[in-house]
mmCIF file of C-alpha atoms in Angstrom:
data_model
loop_
_atom_site.group_PDB
_atom_site.id
_atom_site.type_symbol
_atom_site.label_atom_id
_atom_site.label_comp_id
_atom_site.label_asym_id
_atom_site.label_seq_id
_atom_site.Cartn_x
_atom_site.Cartn_y
_atom_site.Cartn_z
ATOM 1 C CA MET R 30 110.060 108.358 83.603
ATOM 2 C CA LYS R 31 112.754 106.253 82.422
ATOM 3 C CA ILE R 32 114.934 103.788 84.266
ATOM 4 C CA THR R 33 118.362 102.617 83.315
ATOM 5 C CA PHE R 34 120.134 99.878 85.210
ATOM 6 C CA TYR R 35 124.088 100.792 85.647
ATOM 7 C CA GLY R 36 124.457 97.451 87.899
ATOM 8 C CA HIS R 37 124.524 96.745 91.444
ATOM 9 C CA ASN R 38 122.243 99.361 93.275
ATOM 10 C CA THR R 39 123.030 101.928 90.350
ATOM 11 C CA LEU R 40 120.187 103.781 88.299
ATOM 12 C CA LEU R 41 119.951 106.725 85.801
ATOM 13 C CA ILE R 42 116.197 108.056 86.388
ATOM 14 C CA GLU R 43 115.344 110.444 83.742
ATOM 15 C CA ILE R 44 112.074 112.861 84.184
ATOM 16 C CA ASN R 45 111.262 115.189 81.816
ATOM 17 C CA ASP R 46 114.500 116.914 81.100
ATOM 18 C CA LYS R 47 116.437 115.886 84.716
ATOM 19 C CA LYS R 48 118.451 113.238 84.788
ATOM 20 C CA ILE R 49 119.315 111.726 88.540
ATOM 21 C CA ILE R 50 121.667 109.123 89.190
ATOM 22 C CA VAL R 51 121.431 106.887 92.381
ATOM 23 C CA ASP R 52 124.522 105.313 93.934
ATOM 24 C CA PRO R 53 126.869 105.660 91.473
ATOM 25 C CA PHE R 54 129.575 102.716 91.405
ATOM 26 C CA ILE R 55 130.854 101.898 88.202
ATOM 27 C CA THR R 56 134.177 101.913 88.135
ATOM 28 C CA GLY R 57 134.810 99.537 91.200
ATOM 29 C CA ASN R 58 132.020 97.009 89.501
ATOM 30 C CA PRO R 59 133.849 94.325 87.451
ATOM 31 C CA LEU R 60 130.158 93.922 85.713
ATOM 32 C CA ALA R 61 129.905 97.524 84.170
ATOM 33 C CA LYS R 62 133.661 99.019 84.475
ATOM 34 C CA ASP R 63 133.976 98.219 80.610
ATOM 35 C CA LYS R 64 130.352 98.567 79.493
ATOM 36 C CA ILE R 65 129.931 102.207 81.005
ATOM 37 C CA ASN R 66 132.078 105.255 80.385
ATOM 38 C CA ILE R 67 131.694 107.354 83.338
ATOM 39 C CA SER R 68 133.377 110.387 81.773
ATOM 40 C CA ASN R 69 129.835 110.371 79.651
ATOM 41 C CA ILE R 70 127.437 110.694 82.327
ATOM 42 C CA THR R 71 126.170 114.095 83.122
ATOM 43 C CA VAL R 72 123.276 114.594 85.224
ATOM 44 C CA ASP R 73 121.600 117.418 87.498
ATOM 45 C CA TYR R 74 121.379 115.328 90.902
ATOM 46 C CA ILE R 75 123.374 112.277 92.535
ATOM 47 C CA LEU R 76 121.134 110.454 95.021
ATOM 48 C CA LEU R 77 123.439 108.815 97.718
ATOM 49 C CA THR R 78 121.697 106.242 100.394
ATOM 50 C CA HIS R 79 124.414 105.631 102.455
ATOM 51 C CA ALA R 80 128.405 106.044 102.297
ATOM 52 C CA HIS R 81 129.689 102.352 101.534
ATOM 53 C CA GLN R 82 132.462 102.613 98.820
ATOM 54 C CA ASP R 83 130.087 100.519 96.383
ATOM 55 C CA HIS R 84 127.499 103.083 96.395
ATOM 56 C CA ILE R 85 129.429 106.576 96.031
ATOM 57 C CA LEU R 86 132.836 105.435 94.098
ATOM 58 C CA ASP R 87 132.198 107.271 90.806
ATOM 59 C CA ALA R 88 129.541 110.218 92.787
ATOM 60 C CA GLU R 89 132.772 112.903 92.970
ATOM 61 C CA ALA R 90 134.077 112.584 89.257
ATOM 62 C CA ILE R 91 130.119 112.541 88.302
ATOM 63 C CA ALA R 92 129.442 115.264 89.928
ATOM 64 C CA LYS R 93 132.532 117.482 88.874
ATOM 65 C CA ASN R 94 131.598 116.253 85.052
ATOM 66 C CA SER R 95 128.028 117.709 85.574
ATOM 67 C CA ASN R 96 127.748 120.050 88.172
ATOM 68 C CA ALA R 97 125.312 117.939 89.888
ATOM 69 C CA THR R 98 123.848 118.301 93.243
ATOM 70 C CA ILE R 99 124.569 115.435 95.393
ATOM 71 C CA VAL R 100 121.249 114.841 97.787
ATOM 72 C CA SER R 101 121.577 112.238 100.634
ATOM 73 C CA ASN R 102 121.427 112.624 104.701
ATOM 74 C CA PHE R 103 123.082 115.511 106.610
ATOM 75 C CA GLU R 104 126.443 113.929 107.378
ATOM 76 C CA ILE R 105 127.140 112.880 103.641
ATOM 77 C CA ALA R 106 125.973 116.035 102.301
ATOM 78 C CA THR R 107 128.391 118.072 104.799
ATOM 79 C CA HIS R 108 131.038 115.327 103.919
ATOM 80 C CA TYR R 109 130.444 116.470 99.695
ATOM 81 C CA GLN R 110 129.632 120.227 100.594
ATOM 82 C CA ASN R 111 133.233 120.683 102.359
ATOM 83 C CA LYS R 112 134.770 119.004 99.429
ATOM 84 C CA GLY R 113 133.025 122.028 97.312
ATOM 85 C CA PHE R 114 130.142 120.157 95.763
ATOM 86 C CA ASN R 115 126.720 121.287 95.561
ATOM 87 C CA VAL R 116 124.283 119.267 97.934
ATOM 88 C CA HIS R 117 120.980 119.312 99.022
ATOM 89 C CA PRO R 118 120.742 117.694 102.952
ATOM 90 C CA MET R 119 118.070 115.643 103.729
ATOM 91 C CA ASN R 120 117.202 113.467 106.723
ATOM 92 C CA HIS R 121 114.809 110.850 107.601
ATOM 93 C CA GLY R 122 111.047 111.677 107.467
ATOM 94 C CA GLY R 123 111.609 114.560 105.094
ATOM 95 C CA THR R 124 110.367 115.537 101.900
ATOM 96 C CA TRP R 125 111.513 117.828 99.141
ATOM 97 C CA ASN R 126 109.853 119.185 96.293
ATOM 98 C CA PHE R 127 112.975 119.217 93.576
ATOM 99 C CA ASP R 128 112.323 120.461 90.021
ATOM 100 C CA PHE R 129 112.215 117.018 88.503
ATOM 101 C CA GLY R 130 109.647 115.782 91.651
ATOM 102 C CA LYS R 131 108.813 115.323 95.441
ATOM 103 C CA VAL R 132 111.546 113.323 97.098
ATOM 104 C CA LYS R 133 111.221 111.500 100.372
ATOM 105 C CA TYR R 134 113.821 110.208 102.695
ATOM 106 C CA VAL R 135 112.903 107.022 104.773
ATOM 107 C CA ASN R 136 114.517 104.781 106.982
ATOM 108 C CA ALA R 137 116.525 101.622 105.794
ATOM 109 C CA ILE R 138 118.549 99.116 108.327
ATOM 110 C CA HIS R 139 122.066 98.811 107.553
ATOM 111 C CA THR R 140 125.264 100.699 108.475
ATOM 112 C CA SER R 141 126.963 103.719 106.656
ATOM 113 C CA SER R 142 130.474 104.551 106.910
ATOM 114 C CA PHE R 143 133.141 106.375 104.065
ATOM 115 C CA PRO R 144 135.740 103.827 103.008
ATOM 116 C CA ASP R 145 138.362 105.964 105.613
ATOM 117 C CA GLY R 146 135.761 105.057 108.184
ATOM 118 C CA SER R 147 134.306 108.234 109.475
ATOM 119 C CA TYR R 148 130.752 108.276 109.959
ATOM 120 C CA GLY R 149 128.418 108.416 107.092
ATOM 121 C CA GLY R 150 125.149 108.833 109.284
ATOM 122 C CA GLN R 151 122.171 106.734 109.314
ATOM 123 C CA PRO R 152 121.378 104.824 105.832
ATOM 124 C CA GLY R 153 118.016 105.915 104.225
ATOM 125 C CA GLY R 154 116.179 105.104 101.012
ATOM 126 C CA PHE R 155 114.165 107.633 98.582
ATOM 127 C CA ILE R 156 110.465 107.837 97.526
ATOM 128 C CA ILE R 157 110.457 109.599 94.492
ATOM 129 C CA GLU R 158 107.103 111.071 93.080
ATOM 130 C CA SER R 159 106.961 112.821 89.236
ATOM 131 C CA GLU R 160 104.803 112.469 86.632
ATOM 132 C CA HIS R 161 102.203 110.774 88.466
ATOM 133 C CA LYS R 162 104.283 107.500 89.104
ATOM 134 C CA SER R 163 105.773 107.003 92.168
ATOM 135 C CA ILE R 164 108.735 104.975 92.853
ATOM 136 C CA TYR R 165 110.869 103.404 96.199
ATOM 137 C CA ILE R 166 114.419 102.751 96.053
ATOM 138 C CA ALA R 167 115.394 101.136 99.420
ATOM 139 C CA GLY R 168 118.949 101.197 99.289
ATOM 140 C CA ASP R 169 120.975 98.594 101.531
ATOM 141 C CA THR R 170 118.391 97.324 103.980
ATOM 142 C CA ALA R 171 117.276 94.494 105.910
ATOM 143 C CA LEU R 172 113.257 93.998 106.034
ATOM 144 C CA THR R 173 111.838 96.389 108.211
ATOM 145 C CA MET R 174 108.675 97.241 109.725
ATOM 146 C CA ASP R 175 108.871 100.773 108.844
ATOM 147 C CA MET R 176 108.286 99.735 105.561
ATOM 148 C CA LYS R 177 104.732 99.409 105.920
ATOM 149 C CA LEU R 178 104.690 103.076 106.528
ATOM 150 C CA ILE R 179 105.279 103.784 102.437
ATOM 151 C CA PRO R 180 101.523 102.613 101.495
ATOM 152 C CA MET R 181 100.557 105.307 103.992
ATOM 153 C CA TYR R 182 102.744 108.076 101.995
ATOM 154 C CA THR R 183 101.640 106.889 98.165
ATOM 155 C CA LYS R 184 100.685 104.346 95.857
ATOM 156 C CA LEU R 185 103.820 102.835 94.327
ATOM 157 C CA ASP R 186 104.160 101.913 90.561
ATOM 158 C CA LEU R 187 107.343 100.212 91.189
ATOM 159 C CA ALA R 188 109.950 99.161 94.280
ATOM 160 C CA VAL R 189 113.470 98.894 93.933
ATOM 161 C CA LEU R 190 114.484 96.246 96.335
ATOM 162 C CA PRO R 191 117.709 94.453 97.151
ATOM 163 C CA ILE R 192 117.713 91.072 96.721
ATOM 164 C CA GLY R 193 121.560 89.983 96.567
ATOM 165 C CA ASP R 194 121.116 88.673 100.442
ATOM 166 C CA ASN R 195 123.930 88.420 102.986
ATOM 167 C CA PHE R 196 124.395 92.425 103.359
ATOM 168 C CA THR R 197 121.107 93.343 102.741
ATOM 169 C CA MET R 198 117.466 91.605 102.087
ATOM 170 C CA GLY R 199 117.294 88.410 99.927
ATOM 171 C CA ILE R 200 114.715 86.818 97.684
ATOM 172 C CA ASP R 201 112.108 85.576 100.692
ATOM 173 C CA ASP R 202 112.481 88.889 102.792
ATOM 174 C CA ALA R 203 112.363 91.101 99.117
ATOM 175 C CA ILE R 204 108.853 89.404 98.681
ATOM 176 C CA ILE R 205 107.489 89.907 102.565
ATOM 177 C CA ALA R 206 108.971 93.655 101.718
ATOM 178 C CA SER R 207 107.125 94.002 98.532
ATOM 179 C CA ASP R 208 104.042 93.328 100.405
ATOM 180 C CA PHE R 209 104.610 95.722 103.090
ATOM 181 C CA VAL R 210 105.314 98.323 100.688
ATOM 182 C CA ALA R 211 102.135 97.058 98.865
ATOM 183 C CA CYS R 212 103.660 97.350 95.259
ATOM 184 C CA ASN R 213 103.640 93.773 92.996
ATOM 185 C CA LYS R 214 106.101 95.522 90.292
ATOM 186 C CA ILE R 215 109.526 95.057 91.879
ATOM 187 C CA LEU R 216 113.036 95.840 90.075
ATOM 188 C CA GLY R 217 115.853 94.005 91.918
ATOM 189 C CA VAL R 218 118.829 95.603 92.840
ATOM 190 C CA HIS R 219 122.279 94.746 94.988
ATOM 191 C CA TYR R 220 122.498 91.249 93.087
ATOM 192 C CA ASP R 221 125.484 89.758 90.918
ATOM 193 C CA THR R 222 128.344 92.035 92.033
ATOM 194 C CA PHE R 223 130.612 89.838 93.801
ATOM 195 C CA GLY R 224 130.193 86.292 95.030
ATOM 196 C CA TYR R 225 128.886 87.094 98.568
ATOM 197 C CA ILE R 226 125.427 88.388 96.387
ATOM 198 C CA GLU R 227 125.032 85.859 93.120
ATOM 199 C CA ILE R 228 121.764 84.673 92.882
ATOM 200 C CA ASP R 229 119.718 82.297 91.039
ATOM 201 C CA HIS R 230 117.774 84.343 88.601
ATOM 202 C CA LYS R 231 114.964 81.431 87.535
ATOM 203 C CA GLU R 232 114.617 80.634 90.871
ATOM 204 C CA ALA R 233 114.246 84.244 91.706
ATOM 205 C CA LYS R 234 112.026 85.515 89.376
ATOM 206 C CA LYS R 235 109.524 82.327 90.202
ATOM 207 C CA LYS R 236 109.391 82.318 93.634
ATOM 208 C CA PHE R 237 108.114 86.219 93.018
ATOM 209 C CA LEU R 238 106.008 85.247 90.466
ATOM 210 C CA ASP R 239 104.594 82.724 92.836
ATOM 211 C CA LYS R 240 103.153 85.122 95.237
ATOM 212 C CA GLY R 241 101.739 87.041 92.223
ATOM 213 C CA LYS R 242 104.540 89.481 91.457
ATOM 214 C CA ASP R 243 106.516 90.890 89.140
ATOM 215 C CA LEU R 244 110.728 90.331 89.705
ATOM 216 C CA ILE R 245 112.298 92.611 86.835
ATOM 217 C CA LEU R 246 115.989 91.586 86.402
ATOM 218 C CA LEU R 247 117.947 94.161 84.000
ATOM 219 C CA GLU R 248 120.557 93.849 82.126
ATOM 220 C CA ILE R 249 123.336 96.703 82.508
ATOM 221 C CA GLU R 250 122.012 99.516 80.441
ATOM 222 C CA ASP R 251 118.751 97.999 79.852
ATOM 223 C CA SER R 252 115.772 100.345 80.950
ATOM 224 C CA ILE R 253 111.972 100.274 81.970
ATOM 225 C CA GLU R 254 109.935 103.076 81.421
ATOM 226 C CA LEU R 255 106.814 103.905 83.797
#
């Protein structure tokens, strides 16, 4: 399983011959838009945690380019189905075996509306299990006690957690979240994109290290393999 960071909450996940992009927000991201050409991105699936613009902006363009299937909650999936896209609707607590692995849609505490203000259902996160590896993509969320359920479902190899604060968890809550999900290897996301969520990288890494945890902060287009 190879995971490439495209900025903000956008991840490209490669599992065998399948490609999945999570929350594609590239053309509107000042840190990524000059580095990544979305017309070159072809994927099999697009996973959307919620409907905010900074998580769905490039979903339609990539879906058109790839004929990809959009996976999200019922409301978001229906929104895109009505536009003619391939979709797979899910909802909280549900699990589905895709051709790349098993996906579970789990709770998040946030809001979710489309850029025009229309309802985007309830936000969520994803647990992906494949190739004997398991990752948790929290999406935009506050720290929540529901995270304590995740170790009951699977033993995580990686937790992808927002760390930018203001709109989501910050560093201190993300450390607690890593305890709740029982994972000491954390990929930080949702930081530095704009002023509200800029972080001190050295301080963030030190805080995690002091708790015996590894915080990974990737440069845009850099990858890790599990």
